[in-house]
Coordinates of C-alpha atoms in Angstrom, one line a residue:
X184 CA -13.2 0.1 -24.3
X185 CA -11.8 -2.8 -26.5
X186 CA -13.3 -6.3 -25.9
X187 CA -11.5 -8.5 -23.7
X188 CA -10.4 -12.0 -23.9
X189 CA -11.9 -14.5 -21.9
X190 CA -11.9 -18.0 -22.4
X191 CA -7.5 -17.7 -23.4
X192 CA -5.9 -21.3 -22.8
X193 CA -4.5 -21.7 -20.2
X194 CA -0.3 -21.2 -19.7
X195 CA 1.4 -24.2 -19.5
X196 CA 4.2 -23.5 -17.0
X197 CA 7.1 -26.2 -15.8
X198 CA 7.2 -27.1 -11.9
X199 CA 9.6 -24.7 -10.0
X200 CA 11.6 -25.8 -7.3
X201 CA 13.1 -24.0 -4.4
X202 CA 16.7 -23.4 -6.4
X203 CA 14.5 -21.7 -9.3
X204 CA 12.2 -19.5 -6.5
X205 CA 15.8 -18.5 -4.7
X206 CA 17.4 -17.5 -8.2
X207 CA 13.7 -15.6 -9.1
X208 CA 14.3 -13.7 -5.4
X209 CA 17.3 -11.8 -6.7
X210 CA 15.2 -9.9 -9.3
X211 CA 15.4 -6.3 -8.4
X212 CA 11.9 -5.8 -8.5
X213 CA 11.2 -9.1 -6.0
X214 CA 13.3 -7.5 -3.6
X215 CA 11.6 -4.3 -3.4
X216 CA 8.2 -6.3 -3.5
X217 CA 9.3 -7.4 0.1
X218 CA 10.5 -3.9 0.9
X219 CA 7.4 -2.5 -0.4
X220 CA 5.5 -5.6 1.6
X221 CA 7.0 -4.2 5.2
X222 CA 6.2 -0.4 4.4
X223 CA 2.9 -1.8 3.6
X224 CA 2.6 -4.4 6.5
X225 CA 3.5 -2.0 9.5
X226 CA 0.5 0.8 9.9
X227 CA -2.8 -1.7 9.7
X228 CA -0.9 -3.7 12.8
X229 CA -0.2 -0.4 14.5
X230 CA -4.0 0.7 14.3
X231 CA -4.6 -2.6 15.1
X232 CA -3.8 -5.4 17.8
X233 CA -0.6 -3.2 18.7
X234 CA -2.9 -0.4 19.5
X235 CA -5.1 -2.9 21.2
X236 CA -2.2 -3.6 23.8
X237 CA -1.4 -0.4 24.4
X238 CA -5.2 0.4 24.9
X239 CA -5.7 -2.5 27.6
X240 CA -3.0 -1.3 29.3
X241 CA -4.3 2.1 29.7
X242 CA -7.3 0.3 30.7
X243 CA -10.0 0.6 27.9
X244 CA -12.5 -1.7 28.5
X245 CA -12.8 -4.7 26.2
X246 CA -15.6 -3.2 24.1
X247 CA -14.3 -0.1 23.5
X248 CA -11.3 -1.5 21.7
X249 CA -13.4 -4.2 19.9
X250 CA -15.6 -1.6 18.6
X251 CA -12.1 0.7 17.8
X252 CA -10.9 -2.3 15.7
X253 CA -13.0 -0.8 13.2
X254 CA -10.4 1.9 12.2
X255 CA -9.4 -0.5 10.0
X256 CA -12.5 -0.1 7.9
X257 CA -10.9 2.4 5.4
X258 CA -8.5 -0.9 4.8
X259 CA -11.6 -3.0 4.2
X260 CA -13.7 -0.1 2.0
X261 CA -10.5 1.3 -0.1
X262 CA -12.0 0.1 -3.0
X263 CA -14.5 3.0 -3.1
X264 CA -11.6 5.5 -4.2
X265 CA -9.5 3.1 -6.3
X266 CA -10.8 3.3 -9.2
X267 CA -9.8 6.9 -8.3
X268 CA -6.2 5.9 -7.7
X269 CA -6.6 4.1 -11.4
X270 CA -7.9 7.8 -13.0
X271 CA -6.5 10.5 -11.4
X272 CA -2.8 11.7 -12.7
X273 CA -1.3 13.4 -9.5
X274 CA 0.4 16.9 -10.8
X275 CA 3.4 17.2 -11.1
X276 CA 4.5 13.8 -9.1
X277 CA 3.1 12.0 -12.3
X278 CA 5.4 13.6 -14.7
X279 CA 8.6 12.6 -12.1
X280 CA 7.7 9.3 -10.6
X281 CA 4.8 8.1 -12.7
X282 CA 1.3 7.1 -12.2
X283 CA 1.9 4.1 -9.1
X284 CA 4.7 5.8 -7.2
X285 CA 3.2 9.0 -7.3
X286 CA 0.7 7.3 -5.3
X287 CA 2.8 5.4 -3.4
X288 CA 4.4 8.6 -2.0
X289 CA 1.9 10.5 -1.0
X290 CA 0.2 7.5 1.4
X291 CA 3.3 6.5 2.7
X292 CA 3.7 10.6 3.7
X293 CA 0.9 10.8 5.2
X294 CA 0.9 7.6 6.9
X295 CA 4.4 8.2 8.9
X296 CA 2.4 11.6 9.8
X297 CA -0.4 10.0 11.0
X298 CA 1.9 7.8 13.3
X299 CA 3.5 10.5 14.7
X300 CA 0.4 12.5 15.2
X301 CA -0.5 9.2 17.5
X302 CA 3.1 8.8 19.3
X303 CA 2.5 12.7 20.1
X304 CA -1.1 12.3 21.6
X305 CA -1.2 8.8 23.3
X306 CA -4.9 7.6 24.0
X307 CA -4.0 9.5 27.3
X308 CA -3.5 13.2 25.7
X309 CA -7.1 13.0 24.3
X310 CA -8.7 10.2 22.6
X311 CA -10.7 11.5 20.2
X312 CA -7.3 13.1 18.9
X313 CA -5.6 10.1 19.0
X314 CA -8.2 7.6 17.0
X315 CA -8.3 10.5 14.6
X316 CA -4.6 10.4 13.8
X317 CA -5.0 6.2 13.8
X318 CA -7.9 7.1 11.2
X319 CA -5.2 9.2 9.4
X320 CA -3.1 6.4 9.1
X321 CA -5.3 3.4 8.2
X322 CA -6.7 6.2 5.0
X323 CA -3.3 6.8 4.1
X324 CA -1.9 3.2 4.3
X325 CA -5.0 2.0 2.5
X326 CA -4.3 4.6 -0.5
X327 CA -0.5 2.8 -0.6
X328 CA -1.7 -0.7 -0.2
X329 CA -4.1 0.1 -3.4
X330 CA -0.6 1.8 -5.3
X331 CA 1.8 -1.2 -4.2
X332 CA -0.8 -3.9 -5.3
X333 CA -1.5 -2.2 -9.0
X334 CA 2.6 -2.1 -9.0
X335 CA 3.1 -5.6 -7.9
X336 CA 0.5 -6.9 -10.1
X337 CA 1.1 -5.1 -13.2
X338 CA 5.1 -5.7 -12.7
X339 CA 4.7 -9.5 -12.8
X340 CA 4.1 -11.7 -16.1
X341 CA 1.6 -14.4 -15.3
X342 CA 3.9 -17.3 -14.0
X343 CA 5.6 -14.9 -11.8
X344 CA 2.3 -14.1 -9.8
X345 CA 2.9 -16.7 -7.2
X346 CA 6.4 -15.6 -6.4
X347 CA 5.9 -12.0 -6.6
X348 CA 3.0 -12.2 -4.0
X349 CA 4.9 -14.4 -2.3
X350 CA 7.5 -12.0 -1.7
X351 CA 5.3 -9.2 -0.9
X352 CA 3.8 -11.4 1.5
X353 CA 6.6 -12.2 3.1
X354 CA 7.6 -8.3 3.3
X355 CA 4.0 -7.8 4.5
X356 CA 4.5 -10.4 7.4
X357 CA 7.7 -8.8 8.3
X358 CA 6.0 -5.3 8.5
X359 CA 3.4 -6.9 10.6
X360 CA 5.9 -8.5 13.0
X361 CA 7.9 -5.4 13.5
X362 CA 4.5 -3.4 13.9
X363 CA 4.2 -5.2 16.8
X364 CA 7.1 -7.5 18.3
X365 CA 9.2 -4.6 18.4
X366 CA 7.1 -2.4 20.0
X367 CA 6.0 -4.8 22.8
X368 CA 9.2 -5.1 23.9
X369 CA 10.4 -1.4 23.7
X370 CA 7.1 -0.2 25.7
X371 CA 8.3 -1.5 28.7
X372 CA 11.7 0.7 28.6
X373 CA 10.8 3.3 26.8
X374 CA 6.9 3.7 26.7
X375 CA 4.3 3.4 23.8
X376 CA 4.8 6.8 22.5
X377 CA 8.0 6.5 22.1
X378 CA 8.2 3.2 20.6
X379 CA 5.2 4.9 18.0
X380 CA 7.5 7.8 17.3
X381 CA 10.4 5.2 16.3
X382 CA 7.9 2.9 14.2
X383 CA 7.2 5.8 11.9
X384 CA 10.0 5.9 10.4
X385 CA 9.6 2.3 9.1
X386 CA 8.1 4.2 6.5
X387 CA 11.3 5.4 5.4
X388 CA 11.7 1.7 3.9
X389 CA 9.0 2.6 1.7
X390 CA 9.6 5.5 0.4
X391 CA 13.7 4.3 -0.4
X392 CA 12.3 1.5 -2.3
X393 CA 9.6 3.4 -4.5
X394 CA 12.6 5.2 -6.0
X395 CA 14.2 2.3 -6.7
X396 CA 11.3 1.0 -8.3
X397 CA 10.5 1.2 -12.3
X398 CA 7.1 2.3 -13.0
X399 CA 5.5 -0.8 -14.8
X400 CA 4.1 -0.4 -18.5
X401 CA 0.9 0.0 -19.0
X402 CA -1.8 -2.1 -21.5
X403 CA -2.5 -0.8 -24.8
X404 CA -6.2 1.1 -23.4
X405 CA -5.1 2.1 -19.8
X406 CA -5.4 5.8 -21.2
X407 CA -6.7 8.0 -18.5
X408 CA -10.2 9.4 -18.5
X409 CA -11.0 12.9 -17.5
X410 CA -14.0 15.3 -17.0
X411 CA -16.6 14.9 -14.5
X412 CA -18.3 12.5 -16.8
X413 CA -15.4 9.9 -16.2
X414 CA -15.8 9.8 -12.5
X415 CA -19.1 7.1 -12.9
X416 CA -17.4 5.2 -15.6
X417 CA -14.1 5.2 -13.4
X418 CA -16.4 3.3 -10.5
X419 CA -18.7 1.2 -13.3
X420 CA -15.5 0.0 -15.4
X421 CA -13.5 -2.3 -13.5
X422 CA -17.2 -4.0 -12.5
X423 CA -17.9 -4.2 -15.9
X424 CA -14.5 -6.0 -16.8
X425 CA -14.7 -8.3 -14.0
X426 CA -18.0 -9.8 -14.8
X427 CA -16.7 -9.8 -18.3
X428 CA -13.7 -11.8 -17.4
X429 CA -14.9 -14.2 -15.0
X430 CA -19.2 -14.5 -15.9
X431 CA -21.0 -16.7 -13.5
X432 CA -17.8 -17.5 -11.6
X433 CA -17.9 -14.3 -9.9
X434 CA -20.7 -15.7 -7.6
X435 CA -18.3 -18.5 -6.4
X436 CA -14.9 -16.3 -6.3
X437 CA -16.5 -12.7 -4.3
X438 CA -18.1 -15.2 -1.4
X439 CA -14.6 -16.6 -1.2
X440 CA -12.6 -13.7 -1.2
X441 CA -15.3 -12.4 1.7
X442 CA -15.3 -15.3 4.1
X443 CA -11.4 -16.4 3.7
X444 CA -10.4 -14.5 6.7
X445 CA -13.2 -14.4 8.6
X446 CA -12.1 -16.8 10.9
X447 CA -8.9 -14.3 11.3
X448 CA -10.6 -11.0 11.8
X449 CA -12.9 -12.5 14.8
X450 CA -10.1 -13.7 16.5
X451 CA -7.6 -11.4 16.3
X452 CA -8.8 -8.8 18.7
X453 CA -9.0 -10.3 21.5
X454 CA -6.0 -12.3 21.2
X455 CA -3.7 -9.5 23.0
X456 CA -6.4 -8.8 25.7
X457 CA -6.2 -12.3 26.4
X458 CA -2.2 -12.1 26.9
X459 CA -2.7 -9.0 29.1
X460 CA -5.8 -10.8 31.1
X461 CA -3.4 -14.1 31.8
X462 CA -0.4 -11.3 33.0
X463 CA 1.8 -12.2 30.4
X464 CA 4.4 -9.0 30.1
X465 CA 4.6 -7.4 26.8
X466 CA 8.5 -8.6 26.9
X467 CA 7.0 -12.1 27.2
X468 CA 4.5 -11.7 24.1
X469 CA 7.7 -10.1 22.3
X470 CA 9.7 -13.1 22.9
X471 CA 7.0 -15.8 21.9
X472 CA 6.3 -13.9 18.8
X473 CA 10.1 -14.0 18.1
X474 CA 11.2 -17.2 18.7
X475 CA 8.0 -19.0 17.7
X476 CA 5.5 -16.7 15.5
X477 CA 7.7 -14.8 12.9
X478 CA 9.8 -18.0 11.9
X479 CA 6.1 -20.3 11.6
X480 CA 4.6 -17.3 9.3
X481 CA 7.6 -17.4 7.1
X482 CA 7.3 -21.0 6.8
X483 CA 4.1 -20.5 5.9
X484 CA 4.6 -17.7 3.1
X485 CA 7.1 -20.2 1.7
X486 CA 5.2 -23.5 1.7
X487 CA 2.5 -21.6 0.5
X488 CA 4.8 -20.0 -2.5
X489 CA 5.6 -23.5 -3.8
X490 CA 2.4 -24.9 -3.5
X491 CA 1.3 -22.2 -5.9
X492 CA 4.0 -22.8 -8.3
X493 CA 3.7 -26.5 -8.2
X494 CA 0.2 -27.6 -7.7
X495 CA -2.0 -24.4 -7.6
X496 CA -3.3 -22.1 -4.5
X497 CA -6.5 -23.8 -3.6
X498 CA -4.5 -26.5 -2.2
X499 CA -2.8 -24.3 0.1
X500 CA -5.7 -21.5 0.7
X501 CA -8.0 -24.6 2.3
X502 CA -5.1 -25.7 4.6
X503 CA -4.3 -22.9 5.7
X504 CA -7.9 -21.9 6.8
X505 CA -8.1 -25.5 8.4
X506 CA -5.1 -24.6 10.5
X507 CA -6.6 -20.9 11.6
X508 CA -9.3 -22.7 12.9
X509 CA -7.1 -25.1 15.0
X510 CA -5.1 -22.1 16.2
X511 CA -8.3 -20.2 17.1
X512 CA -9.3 -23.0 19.3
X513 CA -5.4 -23.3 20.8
X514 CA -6.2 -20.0 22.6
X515 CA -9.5 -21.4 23.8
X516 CA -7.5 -23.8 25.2
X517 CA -4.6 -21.2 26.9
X518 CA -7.6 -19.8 28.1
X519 CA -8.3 -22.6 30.6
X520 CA -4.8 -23.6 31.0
X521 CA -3.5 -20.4 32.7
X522 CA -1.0 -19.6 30.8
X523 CA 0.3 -22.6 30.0
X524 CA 3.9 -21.9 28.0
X525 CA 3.6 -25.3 25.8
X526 CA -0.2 -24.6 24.5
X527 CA 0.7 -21.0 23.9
X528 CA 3.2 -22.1 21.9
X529 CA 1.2 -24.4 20.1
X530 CA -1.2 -21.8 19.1
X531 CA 1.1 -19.4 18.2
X532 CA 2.6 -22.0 15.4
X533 CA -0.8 -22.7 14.3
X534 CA -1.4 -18.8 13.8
X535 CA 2.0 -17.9 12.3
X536 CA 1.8 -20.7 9.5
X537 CA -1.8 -20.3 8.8
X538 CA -1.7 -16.8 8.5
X539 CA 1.5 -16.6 6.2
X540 CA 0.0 -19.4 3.9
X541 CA -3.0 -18.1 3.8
X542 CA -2.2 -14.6 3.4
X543 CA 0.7 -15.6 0.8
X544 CA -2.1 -18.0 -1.4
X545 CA -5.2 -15.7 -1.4
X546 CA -3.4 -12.7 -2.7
X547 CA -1.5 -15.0 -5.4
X548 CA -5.0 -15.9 -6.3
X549 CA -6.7 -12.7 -6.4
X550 CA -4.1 -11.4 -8.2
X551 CA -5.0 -13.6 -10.8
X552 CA -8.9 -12.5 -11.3
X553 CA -8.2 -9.0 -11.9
X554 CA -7.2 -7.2 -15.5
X555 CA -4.5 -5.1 -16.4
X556 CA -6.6 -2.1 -17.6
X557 CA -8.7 -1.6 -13.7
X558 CA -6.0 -3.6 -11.7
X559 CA -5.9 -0.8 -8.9
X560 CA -9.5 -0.2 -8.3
X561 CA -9.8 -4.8 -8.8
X562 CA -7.2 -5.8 -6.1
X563 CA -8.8 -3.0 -3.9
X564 CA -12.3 -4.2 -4.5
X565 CA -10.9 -8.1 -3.8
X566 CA -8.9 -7.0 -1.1
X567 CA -11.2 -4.6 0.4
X568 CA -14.0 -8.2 0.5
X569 CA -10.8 -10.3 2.3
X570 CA -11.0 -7.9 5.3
X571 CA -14.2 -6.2 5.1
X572 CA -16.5 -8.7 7.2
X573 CA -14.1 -10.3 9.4
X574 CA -13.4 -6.7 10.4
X575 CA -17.0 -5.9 11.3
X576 CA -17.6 -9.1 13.2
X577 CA -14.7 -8.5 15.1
X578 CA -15.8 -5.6 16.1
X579 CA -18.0 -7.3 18.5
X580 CA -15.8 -9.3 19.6
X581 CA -14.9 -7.6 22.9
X582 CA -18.9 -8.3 23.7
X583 CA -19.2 -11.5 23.0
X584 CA -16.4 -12.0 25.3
X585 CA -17.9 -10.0 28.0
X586 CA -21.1 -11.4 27.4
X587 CA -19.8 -15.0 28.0
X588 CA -17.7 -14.1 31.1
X589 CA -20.9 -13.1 32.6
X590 CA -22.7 -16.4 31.4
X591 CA -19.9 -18.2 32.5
X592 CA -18.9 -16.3 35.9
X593 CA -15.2 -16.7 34.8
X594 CA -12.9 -14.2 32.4
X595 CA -11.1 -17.4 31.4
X596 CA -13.9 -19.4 30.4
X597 CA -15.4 -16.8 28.5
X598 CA -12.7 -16.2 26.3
X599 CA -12.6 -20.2 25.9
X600 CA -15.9 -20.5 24.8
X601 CA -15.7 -18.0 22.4
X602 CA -12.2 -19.1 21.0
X603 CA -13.7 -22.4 20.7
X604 CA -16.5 -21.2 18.6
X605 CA -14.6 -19.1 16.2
X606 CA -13.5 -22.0 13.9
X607 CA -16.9 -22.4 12.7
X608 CA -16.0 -19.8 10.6
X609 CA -13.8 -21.7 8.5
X610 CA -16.2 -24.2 7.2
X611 CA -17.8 -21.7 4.3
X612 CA -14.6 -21.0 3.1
X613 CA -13.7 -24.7 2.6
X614 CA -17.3 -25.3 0.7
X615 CA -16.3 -22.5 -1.4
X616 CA -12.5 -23.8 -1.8
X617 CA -14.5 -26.8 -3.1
X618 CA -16.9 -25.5 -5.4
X619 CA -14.0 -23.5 -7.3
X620 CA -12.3 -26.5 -7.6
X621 CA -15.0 -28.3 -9.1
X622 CA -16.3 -25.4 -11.6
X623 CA -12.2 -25.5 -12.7
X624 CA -12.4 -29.0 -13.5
X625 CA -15.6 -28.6 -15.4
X626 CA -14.3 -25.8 -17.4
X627 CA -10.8 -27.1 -17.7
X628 CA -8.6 -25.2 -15.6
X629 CA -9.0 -21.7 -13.8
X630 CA -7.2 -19.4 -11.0
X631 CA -5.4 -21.4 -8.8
X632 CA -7.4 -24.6 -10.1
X633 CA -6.8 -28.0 -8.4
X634 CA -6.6 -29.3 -12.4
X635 CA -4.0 -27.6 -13.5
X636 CA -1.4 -25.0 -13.0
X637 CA -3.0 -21.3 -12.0
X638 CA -4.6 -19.6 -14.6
X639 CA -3.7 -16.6 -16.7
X640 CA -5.0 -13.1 -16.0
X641 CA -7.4 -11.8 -18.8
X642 CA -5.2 -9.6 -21.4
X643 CA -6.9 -6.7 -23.3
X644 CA -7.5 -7.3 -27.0
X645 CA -7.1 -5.3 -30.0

């Protein structure tokens, strides 16, 4: 393996307005990043808090469905087969789609099979059945999330990072809200396993836009390795190159990337059992979502997209995780109001723009730390760290909750004291925000730096 650059200067790139990011979004391949965003979005949210309605409904106790939050774990651990998804030349789908769609086809397959295998059981027909098709789909979608992240990545030139994540993101937000918007509202007419059986074929989306899609060029040294011998060095390389690329920096960015969402991943799963314990009706959550959740997130991947091309990400990455923590505490807050329409409205503006800034200006930064030559088994090992301990804390969540209803004597003020806590979780990420920020302006710039405009990604050398 060839030496890599390091220490390149850094671009110097002129501000970009909304008119230039509007003419940018006409670019074929922006488009199908947001089409490839939605395929992507959809299946974590259906394994996820979507599930999590229809679980409460059925009546699964709070713990049980903070404990089965941790299906998404294959989303949080995918980068233990990436580097597999980087080597391994799938036959016969290589030679006629190329290395990333190849990829891309097969999860997105086996990820609208996995969806119907769970519209066909329902938690009803036999749960163990059902989690294992929900297990089928999280696998799957996390092999096509590590395929449509190499794509993205290695289809953008450096300043066009920020707006390619940006519209992934905003793709990625749209899967999320028809993952679960949608299917609120249609479980009331038409059940859950129904409404499943039609969300599979959102899928379909994915798989039209991965033939559209042109297989991106590869750098000069991303030959493939083979033998049995590779399979070490195809787990030990894109380490290697990482540490090589970013040195001591490495101990500032990881802890970063790991703590970012934290604040999400403990809240999130009790959010719906919250709804469902206040008797709001799932055509009620539908419509808040609607009306005030889906156009806040898009704000929010938007604000967040300019803020990148004009000033850097940090900016936007610490307040975003300022404003999670505000919405956290919002639904403390619901808690003891009752139901209140105005404070669950509040909240959900809070949650929608934080989450689709914060979402939009991590990956854009991320994006940036990893190398052409290992990008698939890089993104997977940085996104894997975004998702990985929020998801296992939240896994508890449902206890904590019923531990502090008993301490309390009172559902509500259970959930409000834990809602009220969660935004503790926010204040490592802003130390860390802080100390990036500071190690840029010591070394003159860096990704997403507060002192300049985002850094380049490392390029392979002759």
């Amino acid at each position: 393996m060839s030496e890599l650059v390091t220490a390149q200067d850094e671009p110097v790139r002129p501000k970009t307005g909304i008119r230039e990011v509007l003419a940018a979004l006409r670019q074929p391949k922006v488009a199908i990043a947001v089409i490839f965003g939605i395929a992507t979005g959809m299946p974590p949210v259906l394994v996820g808090s979507t599930m999590g309605f229809w679980l409460r409904q059925e009546g699964i106790a709070l713990a049980a469905i903070g404990f089965m939050g941790w299906i998404g774990i294959f989303i949080s651990t995918k980068f233990l087969w990436a580097p597999f998804v980087d080597w391994i030349r799938l036959p016969y789908l290589h030679k006629r789609l190329g290395h990333r769609r190849s990829w891309m086809l097969v999860g997105q397959v086996f990820v609208i099979l996995g969806i119907l295998g769970m519209a066909a059981t329902g938690p009803s027909g036999g749960l163990g059945i059902f989690i294992a098709f929900a297990m089928l789909t999280s696998f799957a979608s996390a092999t096509h999330d590590i395929a449509v992240d190499a794509w993205r990545i290695e289809s953008a030139h450096d300043a066009e990072q920020d707006l390619m994540a940006s519209a992934y993101i905003l793709g990625l937000r749209t899967g999320y809200f028809l993952g679960n918007v949608p299917l609120l509202a249609a479980s009331a007419f038409i059940g859950w396993q129904t409404a499943y059986a039609i969300a599979s074929m959102g899928g379909l989306a994915g798989l039209a836009a991965l033939f559209l899609a042109r297989e991106p060029e590869k750098p000069r040294d991303f030959a493939p390795m083979t033998g049995l011998a590779s399979v070490g060095a195809a787990l030990v390389r894109p380490l290697k190159v990482f540490w090589q690329d970013h040195g001591s920096g490495v101990f500032i960015y990881l802890p970063l990337v790991a703590l970012y969402f934290v604040t999400d991943g403990i809240n999130n799963p009790m959010v719906g059992p919250l709804y469902i314990d206040l008797g709001f009706s799932t055509t009620e959550i539908a419509g808040m979502r609607t009306v005030v959740g889906f156009p806040a997130t898009l704000a929010g991947v938007v604000v967040a997209g300019l803020m990148g091309l004009r000033f850097g990400t940090l900016p936007a990455m610490a307040i975003a995780v300022i404003l999670a923590g505000v919405s956290n505490a919002g639904f403390g807050i619901l808690a003891l109001s009752g139901g209140s329409k105005l404070v669950w409205a509040g909240a959900t503006v809070f949650e929608g723009f934080s989450g689709g800034m914060a979402t939009a200006a991590m990956v854009a930064w991320a994006s940036r730390l990893t190398n052409p030559i290992a990008t698939a088994a890089q993104f997977a090992l940085l996104s894997s760290l975004m998702t990985l301990l929020g998801n296992f804390l939240g896994g508890f969540a449902g206890v904590s909750v019923e531990a502090l209803q008993a301490a309390t004597g009172s559902s509500m003020q259970g959930f409000a004291v834990y809602f009220a806590l969660t935004p503790l979780a926010a204040i490592p990420p802003l130390f860390l925000i802080w100390a990036v920020s500071r190690r840029n302006k010591r070394m003159g710039g860096g990704p997403g730096g507060l002192s300049g405009p985002p850094g380049a990604r490392p390029a392979a050398a002759a």
